[in-house]
Structures are given as C-alpha cells and as structure tokens.
CSV table of C-alpha atoms in Angstrom, one decimal:
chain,number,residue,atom,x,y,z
A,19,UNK,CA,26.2,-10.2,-24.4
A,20,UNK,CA,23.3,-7.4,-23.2
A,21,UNK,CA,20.8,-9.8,-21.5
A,22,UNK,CA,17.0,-8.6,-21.8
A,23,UNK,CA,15.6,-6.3,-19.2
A,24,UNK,CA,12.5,-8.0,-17.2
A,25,UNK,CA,9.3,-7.7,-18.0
A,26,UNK,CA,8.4,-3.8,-16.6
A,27,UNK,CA,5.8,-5.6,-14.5
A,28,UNK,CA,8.6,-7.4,-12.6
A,29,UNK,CA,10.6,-4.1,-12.6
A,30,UNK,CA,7.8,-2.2,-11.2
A,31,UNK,CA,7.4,-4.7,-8.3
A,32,UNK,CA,11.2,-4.9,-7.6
A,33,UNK,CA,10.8,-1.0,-7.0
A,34,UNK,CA,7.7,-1.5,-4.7
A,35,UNK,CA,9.3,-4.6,-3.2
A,36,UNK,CA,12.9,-2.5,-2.6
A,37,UNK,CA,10.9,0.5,-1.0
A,38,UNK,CA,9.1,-1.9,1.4
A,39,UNK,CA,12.1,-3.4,2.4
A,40,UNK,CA,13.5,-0.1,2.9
A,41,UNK,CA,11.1,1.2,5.4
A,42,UNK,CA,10.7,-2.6,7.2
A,43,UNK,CA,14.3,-2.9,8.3
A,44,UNK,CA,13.9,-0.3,11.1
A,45,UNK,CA,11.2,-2.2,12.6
A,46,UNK,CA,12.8,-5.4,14.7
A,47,UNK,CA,15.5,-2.9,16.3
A,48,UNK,CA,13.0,-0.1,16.5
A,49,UNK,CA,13.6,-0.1,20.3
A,50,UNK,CA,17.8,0.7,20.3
A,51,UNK,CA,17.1,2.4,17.3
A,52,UNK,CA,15.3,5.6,19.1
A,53,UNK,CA,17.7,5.2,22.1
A,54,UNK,CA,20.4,5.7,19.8
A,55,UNK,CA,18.9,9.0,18.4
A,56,UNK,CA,18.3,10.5,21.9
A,57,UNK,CA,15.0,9.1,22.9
A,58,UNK,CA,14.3,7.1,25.9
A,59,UNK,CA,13.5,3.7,24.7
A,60,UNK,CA,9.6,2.5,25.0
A,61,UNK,CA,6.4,2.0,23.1
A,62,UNK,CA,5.4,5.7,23.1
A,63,UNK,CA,8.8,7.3,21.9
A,64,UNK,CA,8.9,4.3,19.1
A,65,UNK,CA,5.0,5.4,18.0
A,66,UNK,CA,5.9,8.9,17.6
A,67,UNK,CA,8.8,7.7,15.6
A,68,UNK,CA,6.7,5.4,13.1
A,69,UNK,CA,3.9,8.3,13.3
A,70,UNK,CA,6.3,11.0,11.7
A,71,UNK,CA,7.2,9.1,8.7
A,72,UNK,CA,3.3,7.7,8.5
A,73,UNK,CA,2.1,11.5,8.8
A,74,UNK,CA,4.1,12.6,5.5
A,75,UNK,CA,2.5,9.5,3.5
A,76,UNK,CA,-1.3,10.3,4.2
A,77,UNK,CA,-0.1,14.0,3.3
A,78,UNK,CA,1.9,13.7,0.1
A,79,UNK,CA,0.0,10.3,-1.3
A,80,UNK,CA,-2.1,12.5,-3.2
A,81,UNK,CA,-0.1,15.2,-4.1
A,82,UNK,CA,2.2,12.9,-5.8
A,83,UNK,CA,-0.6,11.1,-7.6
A,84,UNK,CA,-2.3,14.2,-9.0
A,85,UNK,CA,0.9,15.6,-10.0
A,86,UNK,CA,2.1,12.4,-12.2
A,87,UNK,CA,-1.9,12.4,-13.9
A,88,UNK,CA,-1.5,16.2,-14.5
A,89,UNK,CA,2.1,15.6,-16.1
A,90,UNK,CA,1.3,12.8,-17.9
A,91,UNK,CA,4.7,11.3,-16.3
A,92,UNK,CA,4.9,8.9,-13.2
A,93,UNK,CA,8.7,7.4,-13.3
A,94,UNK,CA,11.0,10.6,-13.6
A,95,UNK,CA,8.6,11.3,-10.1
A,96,UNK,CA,9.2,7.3,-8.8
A,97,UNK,CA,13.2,8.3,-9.1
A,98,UNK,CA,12.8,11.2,-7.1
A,99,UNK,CA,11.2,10.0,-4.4
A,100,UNK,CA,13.9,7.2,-4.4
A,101,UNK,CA,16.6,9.4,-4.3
A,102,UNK,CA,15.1,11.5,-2.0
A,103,UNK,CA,14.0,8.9,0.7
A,104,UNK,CA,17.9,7.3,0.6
A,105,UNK,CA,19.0,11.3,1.1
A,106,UNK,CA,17.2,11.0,4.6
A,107,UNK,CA,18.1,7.9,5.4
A,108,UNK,CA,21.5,8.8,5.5
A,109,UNK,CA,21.2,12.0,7.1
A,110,UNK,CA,19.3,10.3,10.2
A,111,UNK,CA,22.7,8.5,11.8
A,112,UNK,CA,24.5,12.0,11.8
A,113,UNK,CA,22.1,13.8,13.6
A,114,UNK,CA,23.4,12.7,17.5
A,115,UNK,CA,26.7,13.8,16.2
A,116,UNK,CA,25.2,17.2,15.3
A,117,UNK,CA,23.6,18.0,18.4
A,118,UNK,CA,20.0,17.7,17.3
A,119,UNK,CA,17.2,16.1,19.5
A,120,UNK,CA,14.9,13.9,18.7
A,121,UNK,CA,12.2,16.8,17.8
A,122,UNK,CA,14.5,16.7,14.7
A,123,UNK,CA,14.6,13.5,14.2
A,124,UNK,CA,10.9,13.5,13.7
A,125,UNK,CA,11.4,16.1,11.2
A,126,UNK,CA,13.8,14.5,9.2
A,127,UNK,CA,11.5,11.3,9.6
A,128,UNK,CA,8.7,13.4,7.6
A,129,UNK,CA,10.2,14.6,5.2
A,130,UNK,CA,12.1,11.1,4.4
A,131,UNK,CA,8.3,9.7,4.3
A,132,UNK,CA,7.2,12.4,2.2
A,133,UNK,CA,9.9,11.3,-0.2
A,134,UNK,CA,9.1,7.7,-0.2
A,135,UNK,CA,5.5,7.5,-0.3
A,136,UNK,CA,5.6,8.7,-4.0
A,137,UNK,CA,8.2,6.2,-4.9
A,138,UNK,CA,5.6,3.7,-3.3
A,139,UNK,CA,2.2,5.4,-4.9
A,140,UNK,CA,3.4,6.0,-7.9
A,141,UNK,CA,4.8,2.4,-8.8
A,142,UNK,CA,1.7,0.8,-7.8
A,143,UNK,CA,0.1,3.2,-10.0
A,144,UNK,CA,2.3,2.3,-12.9
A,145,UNK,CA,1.2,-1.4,-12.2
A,146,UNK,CA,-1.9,-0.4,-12.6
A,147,UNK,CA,-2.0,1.6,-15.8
A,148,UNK,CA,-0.2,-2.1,-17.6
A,149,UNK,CA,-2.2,-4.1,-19.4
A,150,UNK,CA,-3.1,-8.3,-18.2
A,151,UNK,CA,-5.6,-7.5,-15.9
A,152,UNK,CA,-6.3,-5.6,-12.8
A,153,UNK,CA,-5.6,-8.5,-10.0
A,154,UNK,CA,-2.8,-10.1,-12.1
A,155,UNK,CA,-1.3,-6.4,-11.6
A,156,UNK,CA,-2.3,-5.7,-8.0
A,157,UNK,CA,-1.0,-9.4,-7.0
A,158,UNK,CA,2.7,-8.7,-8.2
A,159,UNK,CA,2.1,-5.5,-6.1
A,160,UNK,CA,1.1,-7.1,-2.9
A,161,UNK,CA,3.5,-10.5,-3.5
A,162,UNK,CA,6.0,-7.6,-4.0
A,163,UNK,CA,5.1,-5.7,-0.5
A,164,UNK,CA,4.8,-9.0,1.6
A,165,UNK,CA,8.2,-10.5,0.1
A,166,UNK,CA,9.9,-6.6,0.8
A,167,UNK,CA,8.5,-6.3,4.3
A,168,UNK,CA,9.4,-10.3,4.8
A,169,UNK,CA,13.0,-9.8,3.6
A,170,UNK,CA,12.8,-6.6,5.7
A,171,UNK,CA,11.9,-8.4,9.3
A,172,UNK,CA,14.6,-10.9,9.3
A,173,UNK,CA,17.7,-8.6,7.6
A,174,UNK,CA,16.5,-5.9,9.7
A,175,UNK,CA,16.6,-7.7,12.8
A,176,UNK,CA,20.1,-9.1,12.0
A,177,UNK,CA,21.9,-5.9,11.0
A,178,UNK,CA,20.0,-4.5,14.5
A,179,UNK,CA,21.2,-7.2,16.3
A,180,UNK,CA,25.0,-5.8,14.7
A,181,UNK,CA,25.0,-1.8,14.9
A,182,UNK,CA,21.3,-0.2,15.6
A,183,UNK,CA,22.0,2.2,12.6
A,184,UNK,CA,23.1,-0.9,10.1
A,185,UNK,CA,19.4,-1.0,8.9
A,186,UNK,CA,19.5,2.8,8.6
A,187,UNK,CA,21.9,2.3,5.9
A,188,UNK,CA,21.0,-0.7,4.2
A,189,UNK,CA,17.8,1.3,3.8
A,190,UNK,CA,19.4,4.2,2.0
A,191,UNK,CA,21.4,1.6,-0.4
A,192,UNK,CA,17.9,-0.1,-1.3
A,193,UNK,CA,16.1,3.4,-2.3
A,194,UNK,CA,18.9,3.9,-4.2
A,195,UNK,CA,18.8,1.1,-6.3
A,196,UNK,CA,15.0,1.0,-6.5
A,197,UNK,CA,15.8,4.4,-7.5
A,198,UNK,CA,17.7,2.7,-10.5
A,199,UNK,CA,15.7,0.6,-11.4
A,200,UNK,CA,12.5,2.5,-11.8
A,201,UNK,CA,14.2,4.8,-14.6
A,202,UNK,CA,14.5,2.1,-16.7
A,203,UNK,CA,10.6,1.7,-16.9
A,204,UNK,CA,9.0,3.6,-19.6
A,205,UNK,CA,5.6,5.2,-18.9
A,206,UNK,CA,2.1,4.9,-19.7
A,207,UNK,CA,0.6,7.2,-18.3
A,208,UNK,CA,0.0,9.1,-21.0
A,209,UNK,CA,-1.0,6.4,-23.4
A,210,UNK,CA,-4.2,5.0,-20.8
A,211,UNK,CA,-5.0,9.2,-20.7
A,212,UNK,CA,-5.4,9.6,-24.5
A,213,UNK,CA,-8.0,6.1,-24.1
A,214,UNK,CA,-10.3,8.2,-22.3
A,215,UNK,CA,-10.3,10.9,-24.4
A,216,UNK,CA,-14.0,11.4,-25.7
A,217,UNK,CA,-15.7,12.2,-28.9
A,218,UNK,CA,-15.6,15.8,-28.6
A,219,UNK,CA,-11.3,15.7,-27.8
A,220,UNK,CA,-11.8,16.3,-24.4
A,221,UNK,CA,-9.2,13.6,-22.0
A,222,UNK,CA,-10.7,12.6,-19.1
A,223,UNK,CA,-8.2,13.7,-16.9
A,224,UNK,CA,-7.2,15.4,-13.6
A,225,UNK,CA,-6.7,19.0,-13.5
A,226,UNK,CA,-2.4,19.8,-12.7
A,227,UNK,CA,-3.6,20.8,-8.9
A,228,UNK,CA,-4.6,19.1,-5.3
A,229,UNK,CA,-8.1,20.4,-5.4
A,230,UNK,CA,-9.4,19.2,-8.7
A,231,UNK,CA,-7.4,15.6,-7.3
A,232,UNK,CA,-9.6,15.6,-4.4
A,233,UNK,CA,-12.6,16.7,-6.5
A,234,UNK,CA,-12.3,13.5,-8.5
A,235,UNK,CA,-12.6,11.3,-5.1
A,236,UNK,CA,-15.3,13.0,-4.2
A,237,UNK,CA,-17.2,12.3,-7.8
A,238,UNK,CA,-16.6,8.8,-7.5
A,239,UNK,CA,-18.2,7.6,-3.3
A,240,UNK,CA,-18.0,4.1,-4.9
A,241,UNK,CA,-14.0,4.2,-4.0
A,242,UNK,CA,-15.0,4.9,-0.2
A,243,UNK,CA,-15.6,1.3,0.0
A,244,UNK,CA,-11.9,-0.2,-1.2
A,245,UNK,CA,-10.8,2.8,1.1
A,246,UNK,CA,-12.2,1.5,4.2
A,247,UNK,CA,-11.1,-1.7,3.8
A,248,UNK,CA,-7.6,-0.3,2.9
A,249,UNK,CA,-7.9,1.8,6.2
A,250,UNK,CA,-8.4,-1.2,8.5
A,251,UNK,CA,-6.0,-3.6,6.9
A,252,UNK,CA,-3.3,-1.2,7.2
A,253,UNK,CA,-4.4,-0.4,11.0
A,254,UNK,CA,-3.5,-4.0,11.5
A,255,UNK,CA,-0.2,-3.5,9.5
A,256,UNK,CA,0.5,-0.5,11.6
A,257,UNK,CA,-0.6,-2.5,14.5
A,258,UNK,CA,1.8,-5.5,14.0
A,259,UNK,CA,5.0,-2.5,12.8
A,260,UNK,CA,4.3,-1.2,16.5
A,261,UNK,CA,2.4,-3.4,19.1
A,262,UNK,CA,3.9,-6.8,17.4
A,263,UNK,CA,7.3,-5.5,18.0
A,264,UNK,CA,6.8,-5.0,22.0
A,265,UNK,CA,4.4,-7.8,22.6
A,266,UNK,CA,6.7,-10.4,21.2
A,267,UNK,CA,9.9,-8.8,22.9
A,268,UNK,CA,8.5,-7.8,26.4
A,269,UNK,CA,5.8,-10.6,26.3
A,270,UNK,CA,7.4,-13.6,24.3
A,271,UNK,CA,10.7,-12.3,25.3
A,272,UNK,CA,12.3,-12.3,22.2
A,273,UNK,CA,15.2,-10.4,21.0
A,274,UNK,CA,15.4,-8.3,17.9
A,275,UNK,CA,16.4,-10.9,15.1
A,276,UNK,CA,13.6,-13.2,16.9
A,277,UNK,CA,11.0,-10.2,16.7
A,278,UNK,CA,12.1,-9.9,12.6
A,279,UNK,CA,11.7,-13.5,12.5
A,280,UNK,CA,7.8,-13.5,14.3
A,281,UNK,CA,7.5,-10.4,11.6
A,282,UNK,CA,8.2,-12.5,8.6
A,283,UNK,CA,6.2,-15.3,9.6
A,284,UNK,CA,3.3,-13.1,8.9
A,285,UNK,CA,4.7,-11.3,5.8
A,286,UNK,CA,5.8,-14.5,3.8
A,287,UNK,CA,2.6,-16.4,3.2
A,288,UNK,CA,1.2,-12.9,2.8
A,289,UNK,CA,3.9,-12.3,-0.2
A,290,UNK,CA,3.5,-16.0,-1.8
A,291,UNK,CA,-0.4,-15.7,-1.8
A,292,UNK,CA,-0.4,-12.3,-3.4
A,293,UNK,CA,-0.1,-13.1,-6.8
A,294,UNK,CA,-2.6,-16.3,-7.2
A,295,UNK,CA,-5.5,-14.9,-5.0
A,296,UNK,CA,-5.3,-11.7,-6.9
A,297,UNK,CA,-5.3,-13.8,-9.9
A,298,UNK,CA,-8.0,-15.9,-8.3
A,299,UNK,CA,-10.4,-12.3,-7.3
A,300,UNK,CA,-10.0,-11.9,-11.3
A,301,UNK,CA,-11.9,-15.0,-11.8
A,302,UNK,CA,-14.5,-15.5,-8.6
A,303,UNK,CA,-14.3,-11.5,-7.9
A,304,UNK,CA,-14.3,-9.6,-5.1
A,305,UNK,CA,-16.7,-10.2,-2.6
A,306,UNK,CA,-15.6,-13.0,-0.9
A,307,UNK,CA,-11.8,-12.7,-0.8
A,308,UNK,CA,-12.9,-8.7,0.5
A,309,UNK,CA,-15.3,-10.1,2.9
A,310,UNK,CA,-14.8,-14.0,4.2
A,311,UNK,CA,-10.9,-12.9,4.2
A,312,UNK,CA,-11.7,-9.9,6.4
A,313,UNK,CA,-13.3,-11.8,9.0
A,314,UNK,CA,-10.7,-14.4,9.3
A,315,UNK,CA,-8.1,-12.1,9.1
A,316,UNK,CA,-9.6,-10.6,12.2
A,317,UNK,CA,-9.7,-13.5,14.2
A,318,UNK,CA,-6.3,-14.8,13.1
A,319,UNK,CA,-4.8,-11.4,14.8
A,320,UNK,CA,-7.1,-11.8,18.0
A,321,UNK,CA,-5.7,-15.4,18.2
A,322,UNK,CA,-2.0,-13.7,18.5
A,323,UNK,CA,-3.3,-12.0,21.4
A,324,UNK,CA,-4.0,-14.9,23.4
A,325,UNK,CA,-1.3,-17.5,22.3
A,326,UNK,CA,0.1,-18.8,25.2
A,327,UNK,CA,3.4,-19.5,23.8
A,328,UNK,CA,5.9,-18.4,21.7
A,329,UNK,CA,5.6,-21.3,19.1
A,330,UNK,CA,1.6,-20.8,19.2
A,331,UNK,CA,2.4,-17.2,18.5
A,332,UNK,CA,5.0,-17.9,15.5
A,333,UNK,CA,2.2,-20.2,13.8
A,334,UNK,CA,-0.6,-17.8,14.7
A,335,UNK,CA,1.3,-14.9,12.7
A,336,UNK,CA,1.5,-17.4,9.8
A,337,UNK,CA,-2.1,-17.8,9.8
A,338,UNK,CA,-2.7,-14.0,9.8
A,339,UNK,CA,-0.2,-13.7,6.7
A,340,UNK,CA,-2.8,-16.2,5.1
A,341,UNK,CA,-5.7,-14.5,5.7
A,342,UNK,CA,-4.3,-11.0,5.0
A,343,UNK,CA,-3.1,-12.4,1.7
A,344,UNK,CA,-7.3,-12.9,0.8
A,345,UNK,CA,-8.0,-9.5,1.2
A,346,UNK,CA,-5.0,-7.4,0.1
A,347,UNK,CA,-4.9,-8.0,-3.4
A,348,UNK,CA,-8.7,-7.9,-4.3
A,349,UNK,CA,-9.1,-4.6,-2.4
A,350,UNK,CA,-6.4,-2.7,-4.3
A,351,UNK,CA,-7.7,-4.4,-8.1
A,352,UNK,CA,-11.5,-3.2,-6.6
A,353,UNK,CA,-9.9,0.6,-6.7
A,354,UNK,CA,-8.9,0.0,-10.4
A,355,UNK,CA,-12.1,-1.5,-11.2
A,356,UNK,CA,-13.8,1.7,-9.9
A,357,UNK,CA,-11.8,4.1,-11.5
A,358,UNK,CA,-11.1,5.3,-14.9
A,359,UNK,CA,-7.8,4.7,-16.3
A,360,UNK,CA,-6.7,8.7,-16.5
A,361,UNK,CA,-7.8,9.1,-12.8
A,362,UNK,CA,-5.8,5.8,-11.3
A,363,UNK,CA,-3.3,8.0,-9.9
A,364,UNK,CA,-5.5,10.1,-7.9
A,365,UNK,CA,-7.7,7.1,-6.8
A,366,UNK,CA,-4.6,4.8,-5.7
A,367,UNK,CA,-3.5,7.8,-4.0
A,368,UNK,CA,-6.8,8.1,-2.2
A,369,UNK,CA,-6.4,4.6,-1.3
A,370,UNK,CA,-2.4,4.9,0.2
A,371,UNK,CA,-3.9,8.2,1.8
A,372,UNK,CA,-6.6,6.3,3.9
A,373,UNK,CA,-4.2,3.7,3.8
A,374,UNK,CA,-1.6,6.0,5.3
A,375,UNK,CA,-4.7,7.5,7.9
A,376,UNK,CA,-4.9,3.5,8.8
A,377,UNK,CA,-1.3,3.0,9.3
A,378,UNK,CA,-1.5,6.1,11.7
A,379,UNK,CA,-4.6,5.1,13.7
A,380,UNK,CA,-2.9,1.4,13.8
A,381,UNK,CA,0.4,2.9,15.5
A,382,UNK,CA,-1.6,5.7,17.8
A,383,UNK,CA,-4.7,3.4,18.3
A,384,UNK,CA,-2.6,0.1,19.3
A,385,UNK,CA,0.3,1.7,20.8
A,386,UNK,CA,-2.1,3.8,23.8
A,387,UNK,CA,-4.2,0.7,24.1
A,388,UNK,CA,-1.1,-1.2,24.9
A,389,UNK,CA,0.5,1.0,27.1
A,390,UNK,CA,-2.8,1.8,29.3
A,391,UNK,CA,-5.0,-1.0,28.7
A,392,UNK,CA,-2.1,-3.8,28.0
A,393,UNK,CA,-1.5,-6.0,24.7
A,394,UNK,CA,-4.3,-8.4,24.9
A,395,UNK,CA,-6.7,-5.4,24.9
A,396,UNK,CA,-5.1,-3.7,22.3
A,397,UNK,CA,-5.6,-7.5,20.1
A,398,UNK,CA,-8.7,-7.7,20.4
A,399,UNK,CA,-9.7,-3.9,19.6
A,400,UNK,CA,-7.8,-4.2,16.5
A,401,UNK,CA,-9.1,-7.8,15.1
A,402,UNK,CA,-12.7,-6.2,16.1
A,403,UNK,CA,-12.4,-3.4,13.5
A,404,UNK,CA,-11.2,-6.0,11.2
A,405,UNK,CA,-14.0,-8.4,11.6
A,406,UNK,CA,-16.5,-5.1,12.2
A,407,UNK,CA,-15.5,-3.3,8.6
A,408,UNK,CA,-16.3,-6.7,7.0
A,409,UNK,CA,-19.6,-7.0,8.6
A,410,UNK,CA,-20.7,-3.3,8.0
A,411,UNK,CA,-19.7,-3.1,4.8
A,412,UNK,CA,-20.8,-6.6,2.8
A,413,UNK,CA,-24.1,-5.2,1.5
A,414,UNK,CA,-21.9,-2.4,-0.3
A,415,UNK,CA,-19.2,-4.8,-1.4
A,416,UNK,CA,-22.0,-7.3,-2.7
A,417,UNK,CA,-23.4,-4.6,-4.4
A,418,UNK,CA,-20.3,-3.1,-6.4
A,419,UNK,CA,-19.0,-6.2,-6.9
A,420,UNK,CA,-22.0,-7.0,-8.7
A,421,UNK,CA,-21.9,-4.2,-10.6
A,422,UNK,CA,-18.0,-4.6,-11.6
C-alpha cells in the first residue's frame, strides 16, 4: 500500500524544521566543540566560529533568492544546498586529522553556511508562494524553526555530552534527508510569476542577476520595516546561540545537555505558538503582535540577565519563547504582504540577509559585551534594542499595517 505524501506545506516545514535542527545541534557543546578543532576553548574563539557560518548567510541569502525568481525554480536549488551543507558537515571532523588549523575550519564553516542558507531561504520562500494565507504559511515556518532549534538544543547537548563531533554528524544526516524531502515538493514559482504578468505580457519579475535583486529592495523602502524587526529578533537569536550558551554554563553552571535543555525552554513555546499567532496576525494584523510582542520580548530577555537562579533562569527563557513567538510569525507574513508574488524570493531574501546581518551583530555585539563588560551588561544591551526597535518604529508599523 503507497500511503499519501503530506500536504507540501508540511513537507516544506519538515525541510526548514531539519535545516534548523541541523545548524542548532552544535550549539550546547559549542565549547569542546572548537577545542576539538584546534581552538582554545572560550567565548571569543566560539564567536568567530558562529560568525563564519553567519557571514556566508547574509552573503548568499540573496543570491540564492534572485537566482530561483530568475529560474523560475526554487526546489532543484533547496536540494542543493542540502546536499551541499551535509558535504561540509562531514568534511569538518576530518580536518584535525589533516593538519589544518582552525583558519580552515572557518573556511569550511563559510562555505557549509553558504550552502545551507539557500536550503533555508528558499523553503520559506516556497511557503510563501502556497496558497491559505500569508500568516497560516509563515506560522508552519516559524512552528517549524522553533520545534528544529528545540529538538536541536536538547539532542545536541546529549550527543555533545557523548563525542564533541556526534552533533557534527547528526547534522550532516539531517541535511541529507531534508535534502530528500524537498525534491519531492513540486514548484510554484513559476505559476505565482505568470499571476503578475500584466496586460501588455510583461511578468513582473526579477532580472536572472544580483543587481536587479537588490534593485527590487530598493523600489520597495516599505520592506525596511519587516527588515529591522527581522534584524533585532535575530540579534537576540544570535545572542541566546552565543552569550546563552556561556552565561548558563559559566554563570548557572550547567553542563552541556543542561545548556540544550535552558536552550529549548526558550525554543518550544516559541515553536507551539508559531502557527496560531501567525494565524491570529491574519485576523487582528500586525501591529500589535509586531509591536506589544517586541516590547515584552525585550524585557523577558533582560529578566534572564538578572535571574538569580538557575530555576528563575529556566522559566524566564520560557517566557522569552512566549513573547518571541508574538513577533516572529507576523514580521515574516508583513514581508509577504509587502511584496509581489514574483519578487518573494528576493524580498524573503532581503529579510534572511538582515536577518543574517542580525544574527552577526547578535554573536559580535553580545559576545564583546560579555567578555569586557560581563553578561548582565551584555542582557540588558540586547533586550534594549529589542524594546528600542519597537518603540522607534510603531508610527511606521501602524501605518503599513493600516495600509495592508
């Protein structure tokens, strides 16, 4: 008996949920993970490490996403970048063995991100170009990247706690079937480009190169909006991938499966909250899950900061995966609802871009805080932009929300 396939909307956030959970498992054992490759262990060799990877997404987000609206194709691309991302990832244990230092190990860690980011962009992208509405189809992606990076805490710290390159591997076997599963998604792609075509048989679409891309940003500011929100929320993410994973272990003094466990009280409310308050933006809009969640996310992750106990930490992080759930789905549908259909790829690779710049700043910004100023400093810097975007911003958010 041949059982049906899922619905591609599932399919599409399995691939986004395996890709997430992919890149999470290094995090709890980032620590003996960089020893094991040659670095001395620490906060600054473990930003550099993140940074590499991080660097390749803000540089290839785009490129990807131009090159699937030019081609009129996104999933042959997805595969790829699958296949591509699990080719590093097993490449990355080997190095030590083959003399390399860790200047290569931050090469290799580029060029595996510059794989996996279009795995990432462009499956969100397909998300968006299905039909059922934008923050139905932007909640499966952010229930999908909350459950992947929850999944990914706690195995990750597990298999760390077991061999510090176990998670290097499970990594590669999770690309590979996300790999799998994506080419059994058919495309759209084309389809929502022939809907804008106009009267005079013109398509609306990107031209096949990186300048037009960025040429199509520019002629639409109204996406710098979404953007900036999309560049603070993933500071934080950035924040919590770096600075979370020293402050609870030198601070709380947990070990590495207790680290993935502080990881994924944040990232499982996040996940189970994805789907119903993107459902719920659809209905209320966007203005005050953008804004009201903004805020509270901000003061949720200052709270961390100064918890005075491990268990006041653990249901702290909950809270922030609460808050962060408001926000994350309503930002992404606010991209869709700004673009046209045969330019989603561009825009939702603008947004991983500053999304990407924000994962960056998160990881350089948090990480030199930390190690000059200490962790409560770097807390309260980072829940300031948080709560600062929101407040800077609501005039323009109340005003395209109107509008949309």
């Amino acid at each position: 008996m041949r059982w049906p396939l899922p619905r591609p909307r599932v399919r599409l956030a399995v691939v986004v949920w395996a890709v997430l959970v992919s890149q999470v498992l290094l995090y709890p054992g980032l620590d003996g993970l960089i020893a094991a490759l040659g670095a001395p262990g620490g906060i600054r060799a473990g930003m550099w490490f993140l940074v590499a990877e991080v660097a390749a997404f803000v540089v290839f987000a785009v490129v990807w996403g131009a090159a699937s609206d030019s081609l009129g194709r996104r999933t042959p691309l997805v595969v790829a970048g699958a296949l591509g991302g699990a080719a590093t990832y097993l490449l990355l244990p080997q190095l030590p063995a083959l003399g390399v230092g860790f200047g290569g190990v931050l090469l290799l860690r580029a060029v595996g991100g510059a794989f996996t980011i279009g795995a990432f962009s462009l499956s969100i992208t397909m998300l968006m170009d299905l039909a059922g509405g934008n923050g139905r189809n932007m909640g499966a992606a952010g229930i999908a990247i909350g459950l992947g990076a929850a999944l990914g805490s706690v195995v990750g710290g597990q298999l760390a706690a077991v061999d510090p390159f176990a998670p290097v591997y499970a990594g590669a076997g999770i690309l590979v079937v996300a790999g799998g599963v994506a080419a059994t998604v058919g495309d759209r792609a084309a389809e929502t480009a022939r809907s804008t075509v106009g009267s005079d048989g013109d398509a609306d679409s990107v031209a096949p190169d990186l300048t037009a891309a960025l040429a199509t940003l520019r002629a639409r500011p109204s996406l710098a909006v979404p953007y900036a929100f999309g560049f603070i929320d993933r500071l934080t993410a950035g924040f919590f991938s770096l600075v979370g994973v020293f402050y609870f272990g030198d601070v709380l003094g947990l070990d590495a499966a207790g680290v993935g466990i502080a990881l994924a009280l944040f990232f499982l409310p996040f996940a189970l909250l994805q789907y119903p308050l993107g459902s719920l933006s659809d209905r209320i809009g966007r203005f005050i899950p953008v804004v009201v969640g903004s805020i509270g996310y901000g003061l949720a992750i200052i709270a961390v900061g100064v918890a005075s106990t491990v268990g006041v930490a653990m249901a702290l992080m909950a809270l922030v995966g609460v808050a962060g759930a408001f926000v994350a789905p309503a930002t992404m549908a606010l991209v869709s609802d700004l673009s046209a259909p045969a330019e989603r790829g561009v825009a939702m690779g603008g947004f991983n871009v500053f999304g990407s710049l924000g994962f960056l700043a998160g990881f350089l910004l948090g990480g030199s805080v930390a190690d000059a100023a200490g962790y409560l400093t770097a807390f309260l810097v980072v829940g300031g932009l948080e709560i600062g975007i929101a407040l800077v911003a609501l005039p323009a958010v109340r005003r395209l929300t109107r509008e949309h």
